Coordinates of C-alpha atoms in Angstrom, one line a residue:
Chain A
M26 CA 95.4 80.0 -19.3
S27 CA 94.1 81.4 -16.1
V28 CA 92.4 79.9 -13.1
W29 CA 89.2 81.4 -14.2
E30 CA 88.8 78.9 -17.0
Y31 CA 87.8 76.4 -14.4
A32 CA 84.8 78.6 -13.7
N33 CA 83.3 77.1 -16.8
P34 CA 81.0 74.3 -15.6
R35 CA 82.1 71.9 -18.2
R36 CA 85.8 72.3 -17.5
F37 CA 85.0 72.2 -13.8
M38 CA 83.1 69.0 -14.2
S39 CA 85.9 67.2 -16.1
L40 CA 88.6 68.5 -13.8
S41 CA 86.7 67.7 -10.6
A42 CA 85.9 64.2 -11.9
R43 CA 89.6 63.6 -12.3
I44 CA 90.8 64.9 -8.9
L45 CA 87.9 63.8 -6.8
P46 CA 89.0 60.2 -6.3
W47 CA 92.5 61.5 -5.2
V48 CA 91.1 64.0 -2.8
A49 CA 88.6 61.5 -1.4
G50 CA 91.3 58.9 -1.1
L51 CA 93.7 61.3 0.6
A52 CA 90.9 62.3 3.0
A53 CA 90.1 58.7 3.9
L54 CA 93.8 57.8 4.4
L55 CA 94.7 60.9 6.5
C56 CA 91.5 60.7 8.7
V57 CA 91.9 57.0 9.3
T58 CA 95.6 57.4 10.1
G59 CA 95.2 60.4 12.2
L60 CA 92.2 59.1 14.2
A61 CA 93.7 55.6 14.7
W62 CA 97.0 57.1 15.7
G63 CA 95.3 59.6 18.1
F64 CA 92.9 57.1 19.6
F65 CA 95.1 54.0 20.0
L66 CA 98.7 55.0 19.9
T67 CA 99.0 58.0 22.1
P68 CA 99.4 57.9 25.8
E69 CA 96.6 59.1 28.1
D70 CA 97.0 62.6 29.4
F71 CA 98.1 62.8 33.0
R72 CA 95.3 65.1 34.0
M73 CA 92.5 64.3 31.5
G74 CA 92.8 60.6 30.9
H75 CA 91.0 59.0 28.1
S76 CA 88.8 62.0 27.4
V77 CA 91.7 64.0 25.9
K78 CA 91.2 61.9 22.8
I79 CA 88.0 63.7 21.8
I80 CA 90.2 66.6 20.6
Y81 CA 90.9 64.5 17.5
I82 CA 87.4 65.1 16.4
H83 CA 86.6 68.4 18.2
V84 CA 89.5 70.5 17.0
P85 CA 89.4 69.6 13.3
S86 CA 85.6 70.0 13.1
A87 CA 85.8 73.4 14.8
F88 CA 88.6 74.3 12.4
I89 CA 86.5 73.3 9.4
A90 CA 83.4 75.0 10.7
I91 CA 85.1 78.4 10.8
N92 CA 87.0 78.0 7.6
A93 CA 83.9 76.8 5.7
W94 CA 82.3 80.1 6.3
F95 CA 85.5 81.8 5.2
M96 CA 85.5 79.8 2.0
M97 CA 81.8 80.8 1.4
L98 CA 82.8 84.4 1.9
V99 CA 85.5 84.1 -0.8
T100 CA 83.2 82.3 -3.3
S101 CA 80.4 84.7 -2.6
L102 CA 82.7 87.6 -3.4
I103 CA 83.8 85.8 -6.6
W104 CA 80.1 85.4 -7.6
L105 CA 79.3 89.1 -6.9
I106 CA 82.3 90.4 -8.8
R107 CA 82.8 88.0 -11.7
R108 CA 79.5 86.1 -11.7
H109 CA 80.8 82.6 -12.1
H110 CA 78.0 80.2 -11.4
V111 CA 80.3 77.4 -10.1
S112 CA 81.5 79.8 -7.4
A113 CA 78.0 80.5 -6.1
L114 CA 77.1 76.8 -6.2
A115 CA 80.3 75.9 -4.3
A116 CA 79.2 78.4 -1.6
R117 CA 75.8 76.7 -1.5
A118 CA 77.4 73.3 -1.3
A119 CA 79.7 74.3 1.6
A120 CA 77.0 75.7 3.9
P121 CA 75.4 72.4 5.1
I122 CA 78.9 70.9 5.6
G123 CA 79.8 73.9 7.7
L124 CA 76.6 73.5 9.7
V125 CA 77.3 69.8 10.4
M126 CA 80.8 70.6 11.5
T127 CA 79.6 73.3 13.8
V128 CA 77.1 70.8 15.4
V129 CA 79.8 68.2 15.7
A130 CA 82.2 70.6 17.4
L131 CA 79.5 71.7 19.8
L132 CA 78.4 68.1 20.6
T133 CA 81.9 66.8 21.1
G134 CA 82.7 69.9 23.2
A135 CA 79.6 69.2 25.4
I136 CA 80.6 65.5 25.8
W137 CA 84.1 66.6 26.8
G138 CA 82.9 69.4 28.9
K139 CA 80.8 67.3 31.3
P140 CA 83.6 65.4 32.9
M141 CA 86.2 68.2 32.6
W142 CA 84.2 71.3 33.5
G143 CA 81.3 69.6 35.2
T144 CA 78.8 71.1 32.7
Y145 CA 77.6 70.4 29.2
W146 CA 77.2 74.0 28.4
E147 CA 78.7 77.2 29.6
W148 CA 78.0 80.7 28.2
D149 CA 81.6 81.2 27.4
P150 CA 82.8 83.4 24.5
R151 CA 84.0 80.5 22.3
L152 CA 81.0 78.3 22.9
T153 CA 78.6 81.2 22.4
S154 CA 80.2 82.4 19.2
F155 CA 80.1 78.9 17.8
L156 CA 76.4 78.7 18.6
I157 CA 75.9 82.0 16.8
L158 CA 78.0 80.7 13.8
G159 CA 75.5 77.8 13.7
L160 CA 72.6 80.3 13.6
F161 CA 74.3 82.1 10.7
Y162 CA 74.6 78.8 8.8
L163 CA 70.9 78.1 9.4
G164 CA 69.8 81.5 8.1
Y165 CA 72.0 81.2 5.0
I166 CA 70.7 77.7 4.2
A167 CA 67.1 78.7 4.8
L168 CA 67.5 81.7 2.4
W169 CA 68.9 79.5 -0.3
Q170 CA 66.1 77.1 0.0
S171 CA 63.3 79.6 0.0
I172 CA 64.0 81.4 -3.3
E173 CA 63.0 80.0 -6.7
G174 CA 65.2 81.9 -9.0
Q175 CA 68.7 80.5 -8.8
D176 CA 70.6 83.7 -9.9
Q177 CA 68.5 85.8 -7.6
A178 CA 69.1 83.3 -4.7
A179 CA 72.9 83.4 -5.4
D180 CA 72.8 87.3 -5.3
L181 CA 70.8 87.5 -2.1
T182 CA 72.8 84.8 -0.2
S183 CA 76.1 86.3 -1.3
V184 CA 75.2 89.7 0.1
L185 CA 73.9 88.0 3.2
C186 CA 77.1 86.1 3.6
L187 CA 79.1 89.4 3.4
V188 CA 77.0 91.2 6.0
G189 CA 76.8 88.0 8.1
T190 CA 80.6 87.7 8.1
V191 CA 81.0 91.2 9.6
F192 CA 78.4 90.5 12.2
A193 CA 79.7 87.0 13.0
V194 CA 83.1 88.5 13.7
L195 CA 81.5 91.3 15.8
S196 CA 79.4 88.7 17.7
R197 CA 82.5 86.8 18.5
Y198 CA 84.1 89.8 20.1
A199 CA 80.8 90.9 21.7
A200 CA 80.6 87.5 23.3
Q201 CA 84.1 87.7 24.6
F202 CA 83.3 91.1 26.1
W203 CA 80.1 89.8 27.6
N204 CA 81.6 87.0 29.6
Q205 CA 84.9 85.5 30.5
G206 CA 84.9 81.8 30.1
L207 CA 86.3 78.3 30.6
H208 CA 87.6 77.4 27.2
Q209 CA 91.3 77.2 27.0
G210 CA 93.2 79.3 24.4
A211 CA 94.2 77.9 21.1
S212 CA 96.1 74.6 21.4
L213 CA 97.8 75.0 18.1
S214 CA 99.4 78.1 16.9
L215 CA 102.7 79.1 15.3
D216 CA 103.7 81.8 17.8
A217 CA 102.3 80.6 21.1
E218 CA 104.7 79.8 23.9
E219 CA 102.8 76.7 24.9
N220 CA 101.4 74.2 22.5
V221 CA 100.1 70.7 23.2
A222 CA 102.8 68.2 23.7
D223 CA 104.4 66.6 20.6
V224 CA 102.8 63.2 21.1
F225 CA 99.3 64.7 20.7
W226 CA 100.3 67.3 18.2
L227 CA 101.4 65.1 15.3
P228 CA 98.3 63.0 15.0
L229 CA 96.2 66.1 15.5
V230 CA 97.8 67.9 12.6
V231 CA 97.4 64.7 10.4
T232 CA 93.7 64.7 11.3
I233 CA 93.2 68.4 10.6
V234 CA 94.7 68.0 7.1
G235 CA 92.5 64.9 6.7
F236 CA 89.4 66.9 7.6
V237 CA 90.4 69.6 5.2
A238 CA 90.7 67.0 2.4
L239 CA 87.4 65.6 3.5
F240 CA 85.8 69.0 3.3
L241 CA 87.2 69.6 -0.1
A242 CA 86.0 66.2 -1.3
L243 CA 82.5 66.8 0.1
V244 CA 82.3 70.3 -1.5
L245 CA 83.4 68.9 -4.8
V246 CA 80.8 66.1 -4.7
R247 CA 78.0 68.5 -3.6
T248 CA 79.0 71.2 -6.2
R249 CA 78.9 68.5 -8.9
T250 CA 75.5 67.5 -7.7
E251 CA 74.3 71.1 -7.9
I252 CA 75.6 71.5 -11.4
R253 CA 73.9 68.3 -12.5
R254 CA 70.7 69.3 -10.8
R255 CA 70.7 72.6 -12.6
R256 CA 71.4 70.9 -15.9
L257 CA 68.4 68.6 -15.3
H258 CA 66.3 71.6 -14.5
A259 CA 67.3 73.3 -17.8
L260 CA 66.6 70.1 -19.7
A261 CA 63.2 69.8 -18.1
L262 CA 62.4 73.4 -18.9
R263 CA 63.5 72.9 -22.5
R264 CA 61.3 69.9 -22.9
R265 CA 58.3 71.7 -21.4
H266 CA 58.7 74.6 -23.8
A267 CA 59.4 72.4 -26.9
Chain G
M25 CA 63.7 112.2 -0.3
I26 CA 61.9 114.2 2.3
A27 CA 58.6 113.6 0.5
L28 CA 59.3 109.9 0.7
L29 CA 60.1 110.2 4.4
I30 CA 56.9 112.1 5.1
R31 CA 54.9 109.6 3.0
D32 CA 56.3 106.6 4.9
L33 CA 55.7 108.3 8.3
R34 CA 52.1 109.1 7.3
L35 CA 51.5 105.6 6.1
A36 CA 52.9 104.1 9.3
I37 CA 50.8 106.3 11.5
R38 CA 47.5 106.2 9.6
A39 CA 47.5 102.6 8.4
G40 CA 47.2 101.5 12.0
G41 CA 48.7 98.4 13.5
G42 CA 52.4 99.1 12.6
F43 CA 52.8 102.2 14.7
G44 CA 51.9 101.6 18.3
L45 CA 51.8 97.8 17.9
G46 CA 55.5 97.7 18.8
L47 CA 54.9 99.8 21.9
A48 CA 52.0 97.6 23.0
F49 CA 54.2 94.6 22.5
F50 CA 56.9 96.2 24.7
L51 CA 54.4 96.9 27.4
I52 CA 53.0 93.4 27.4
L53 CA 56.4 91.9 27.5
A54 CA 57.3 94.1 30.5
T55 CA 54.1 92.9 32.2
L56 CA 54.7 89.2 31.5
V57 CA 58.2 89.0 32.7
P58 CA 57.4 89.6 36.4
L59 CA 54.6 87.1 36.1
G60 CA 57.0 84.6 34.7
V61 CA 60.0 85.0 36.9
G62 CA 58.4 86.3 40.1
P63 CA 57.7 89.9 41.2
Q64 CA 60.5 90.3 43.8
P65 CA 62.5 93.5 43.1
D66 CA 65.8 91.9 44.0
R67 CA 65.2 89.3 41.3
L68 CA 63.9 91.6 38.6
G69 CA 66.4 94.4 39.1
P70 CA 69.5 92.5 37.8
I71 CA 67.7 91.1 34.7
A72 CA 65.8 94.3 33.9
P73 CA 68.5 95.7 31.5
G74 CA 68.5 92.5 29.4
I75 CA 64.7 92.2 29.4
L76 CA 64.2 95.8 28.3
W77 CA 66.8 95.5 25.6
L78 CA 65.3 92.2 24.4
G79 CA 61.8 93.7 24.4
A80 CA 62.9 96.7 22.3
L81 CA 64.7 94.3 19.9
L82 CA 61.7 92.0 19.5
A83 CA 59.3 95.0 19.2
C84 CA 61.5 96.3 16.4
L85 CA 61.5 92.9 14.7
L86 CA 57.7 92.8 14.8
S87 CA 57.2 95.8 12.4
L88 CA 59.9 94.8 9.9
D89 CA 57.9 92.7 7.5
R90 CA 55.7 95.6 6.6
L91 CA 58.6 97.7 5.6
F92 CA 58.8 96.8 2.0
A93 CA 56.0 94.2 1.6
L94 CA 53.2 96.8 1.1
D95 CA 55.2 98.7 -1.4
A96 CA 56.1 95.6 -3.3
E97 CA 52.4 94.5 -3.4
D98 CA 51.0 97.7 -4.9
G99 CA 53.9 98.3 -7.2
S100 CA 55.3 101.4 -5.7
L101 CA 58.6 99.7 -5.0
E102 CA 59.2 99.5 -8.7
L103 CA 58.4 103.2 -9.0
L104 CA 60.8 104.0 -6.2
A105 CA 63.5 102.0 -8.0
T106 CA 63.1 104.0 -11.1
A107 CA 62.7 107.3 -9.3
P108 CA 65.5 109.9 -9.6
I109 CA 66.8 109.3 -6.1
P110 CA 69.2 106.4 -5.9
L111 CA 68.0 103.1 -4.4
E112 CA 70.6 103.5 -1.6
G113 CA 68.9 106.7 -0.6
V114 CA 65.5 105.0 -0.6
A115 CA 66.9 102.3 1.6
A116 CA 68.3 104.8 4.1
I117 CA 65.0 106.8 4.2
K118 CA 63.0 103.7 4.7
A119 CA 65.3 102.7 7.6
L120 CA 65.0 106.3 9.1
A121 CA 61.2 106.2 8.8
H122 CA 61.2 102.8 10.6
W123 CA 63.4 104.2 13.4
L124 CA 61.3 107.2 13.8
T125 CA 58.1 105.1 14.2
T126 CA 59.6 102.3 16.3
G127 CA 63.0 102.9 17.7
L128 CA 62.4 106.4 18.9
P129 CA 59.0 105.6 20.7
L130 CA 60.6 102.6 22.2
T131 CA 63.4 104.6 23.6
V132 CA 61.0 107.0 25.2
A133 CA 58.7 104.3 26.5
A134 CA 61.6 102.4 28.1
A135 CA 61.8 104.9 30.9
P136 CA 58.4 104.3 32.4
L137 CA 58.5 100.6 31.7
S138 CA 61.8 100.3 33.6
L139 CA 59.8 101.2 36.8
L140 CA 57.7 98.1 36.3
L141 CA 60.9 95.9 36.2
F142 CA 62.6 97.7 39.2
L143 CA 65.5 98.8 37.1
P144 CA 68.1 100.5 39.4
P145 CA 67.6 104.3 39.1
A146 CA 71.3 104.8 38.4
A147 CA 70.9 102.7 35.3
L148 CA 67.9 104.6 33.8
P149 CA 69.9 107.3 32.0
W150 CA 72.2 104.7 30.5
L151 CA 69.2 102.6 29.4
V152 CA 67.7 105.6 27.5
L153 CA 71.1 106.6 26.1
S154 CA 72.0 103.0 25.0
L155 CA 68.6 102.6 23.3
A156 CA 68.9 105.9 21.6
I157 CA 72.3 105.0 20.2
G158 CA 71.5 101.3 19.5
T159 CA 68.0 101.2 18.0
P160 CA 69.1 102.9 14.7
A161 CA 71.4 99.9 14.1
L162 CA 68.4 97.6 14.7
S163 CA 66.3 99.6 12.1
W164 CA 69.1 99.6 9.5
L165 CA 69.8 95.9 9.9
G166 CA 66.1 95.2 9.8
T167 CA 65.7 97.1 6.6
F168 CA 68.4 95.0 5.1
G169 CA 66.6 91.8 6.3
A170 CA 63.2 93.1 5.0
A171 CA 64.8 93.8 1.6
V172 CA 66.2 90.3 1.4
T173 CA 62.9 88.6 2.1
V174 CA 60.6 91.1 0.2
G175 CA 59.4 88.8 -2.5
L176 CA 59.1 85.6 -0.5
R177 CA 56.1 83.8 0.7
R178 CA 56.3 83.3 4.4
G179 CA 59.1 85.8 4.3
S180 CA 58.5 87.1 7.8
L181 CA 59.5 83.8 9.5
L182 CA 62.7 83.7 7.5
L183 CA 63.2 87.4 8.3
S184 CA 63.5 86.8 12.0
L185 CA 65.9 83.9 11.4
L186 CA 68.1 86.1 9.3
V187 CA 67.9 89.3 11.3
L188 CA 68.2 88.0 14.9
P189 CA 71.8 86.7 14.6
L190 CA 72.7 90.1 13.1
Y191 CA 71.2 91.8 16.2
I192 CA 73.4 89.9 18.7
P193 CA 76.3 92.4 19.0
T194 CA 74.0 95.3 19.4
L195 CA 72.0 93.5 22.1
V196 CA 75.2 92.5 24.0
F197 CA 76.8 95.9 24.0
G198 CA 73.5 97.7 24.7
A199 CA 72.6 95.6 27.7
E200 CA 76.2 95.7 28.9
I201 CA 76.1 99.5 29.0
V202 CA 72.9 99.5 31.1
R203 CA 74.3 96.8 33.5
R204 CA 77.6 98.6 34.0
G205 CA 75.9 102.0 34.3
G206 CA 73.7 100.6 37.0
E207 CA 76.7 99.3 39.0
G208 CA 78.5 102.5 38.5
L209 CA 81.3 101.0 36.4
S210 CA 82.9 102.7 33.4
V211 CA 80.7 102.4 30.3
A212 CA 83.2 104.0 27.8
T213 CA 84.1 100.8 25.9
P214 CA 80.7 99.3 25.2
L215 CA 79.4 102.8 24.5
A216 CA 82.1 103.3 21.9
L217 CA 81.5 99.9 20.4
L218 CA 77.8 100.4 20.2
A219 CA 78.2 103.7 18.5
A220 CA 80.7 102.2 16.1
I221 CA 78.2 99.5 15.2
T222 CA 75.4 102.0 14.6
L223 CA 77.5 104.4 12.6
G224 CA 78.9 101.5 10.5
C225 CA 75.3 100.2 9.9
I226 CA 74.1 103.6 8.8
A227 CA 77.1 104.1 6.5
L228 CA 77.3 100.7 4.8
L229 CA 74.0 98.8 5.0
P230 CA 72.0 101.0 2.6
F231 CA 74.4 99.7 -0.1
A232 CA 73.8 96.1 0.8
T233 CA 70.0 96.8 1.0
A234 CA 70.0 98.5 -2.4
A235 CA 72.0 95.5 -3.9
V236 CA 69.5 92.9 -2.6
L237 CA 66.5 95.1 -3.7
R238 CA 67.9 95.3 -7.2
A239 CA 68.4 91.5 -7.2
N240 CA 64.8 91.1 -6.0
L241 CA 63.3 93.4 -8.6
R242 CA 65.2 92.0 -11.5

């Protein structure tokens, strides 16, 4: 019994059918709890007022946007090395979610930035690197959609994901080098001296965990859809040749 | 391998269009910018490093879709794949030929064009140096992008979407070298980073290029 047995589409389908309601339920519960807690039950920040509450969407979506690409990197590597189709399909399923999260993070940041920094957009390292991350998602999705052969598409996008990761990281440091910006440092970390105050911290962590569960649930749903779509395609091909 | 290099160079020069087109594009861009933003030297000077780098980058992009497409059409790409030299070597030679026919001429042409944009004279050597170091990375990355999109219809549009994000670090460091060089600041850090990018591209990208070529030919 190894973890690789779940790379079999049939086993993946039966397992994911069983855990999907739980993951989705957990996601709904944690997101509702965290957001309601954050929006209604925390005090207003003494400097930022109401607008501090946008962090409950901004921070989790930014967190998912980065880690979705990381997950795609891992699943692409699994596809290249062990050639499990579910892995490639999971990478394909995650990309649009990552793109949406990037857009959400950029939009909420812009809405928050206007009253706080007096501008919607600033060419600041973090903002710029997020925009670039969005471009990488766009290219990746476009490549998937423009290739007919599924295995070939999986091969090409996997290599693109590897090369893209290196250059996404490079761009991040290039942007940092290029301009010093307005964005504050990380608000949550294990080793920093200064984190956000506890009242804000707890609901934020709940929301982040909720977003992770939401991401997992969405990836599972989309991967199942991809597997079903591929099965339908195979059936249609078989009928045409029969 | 040398025969392949000479063949590619000959094709690029004799087939017309590919070679020289990039240079003409570079010249037109350098002409259009002053018309667009205004001809005052104090306005053009500060943005000249970025414009020249951007022009070189776009001119490079322009010639990429011909890199493998012609070979794929007439079947010589399959011959190259079964040839005794490894596909990684083919990828590296293709990229080298692309650099010799676009990157190198662009580097040389950047010096006279910088006069049109009132680049500060102190920045000129840094411009040429940064282009000489940085354009190989553009060629190697572009070869990878061309290999990814070789079999696709309307691949050239997708090609620019895939390749331009990869060009970002090279552009940032390249323009930074020229800007700092013009202001007399130290250029050691961006120069080292740019050289690292180029060397990394030359060392690693042929493998990625060969991998996607194999996937495309299968």
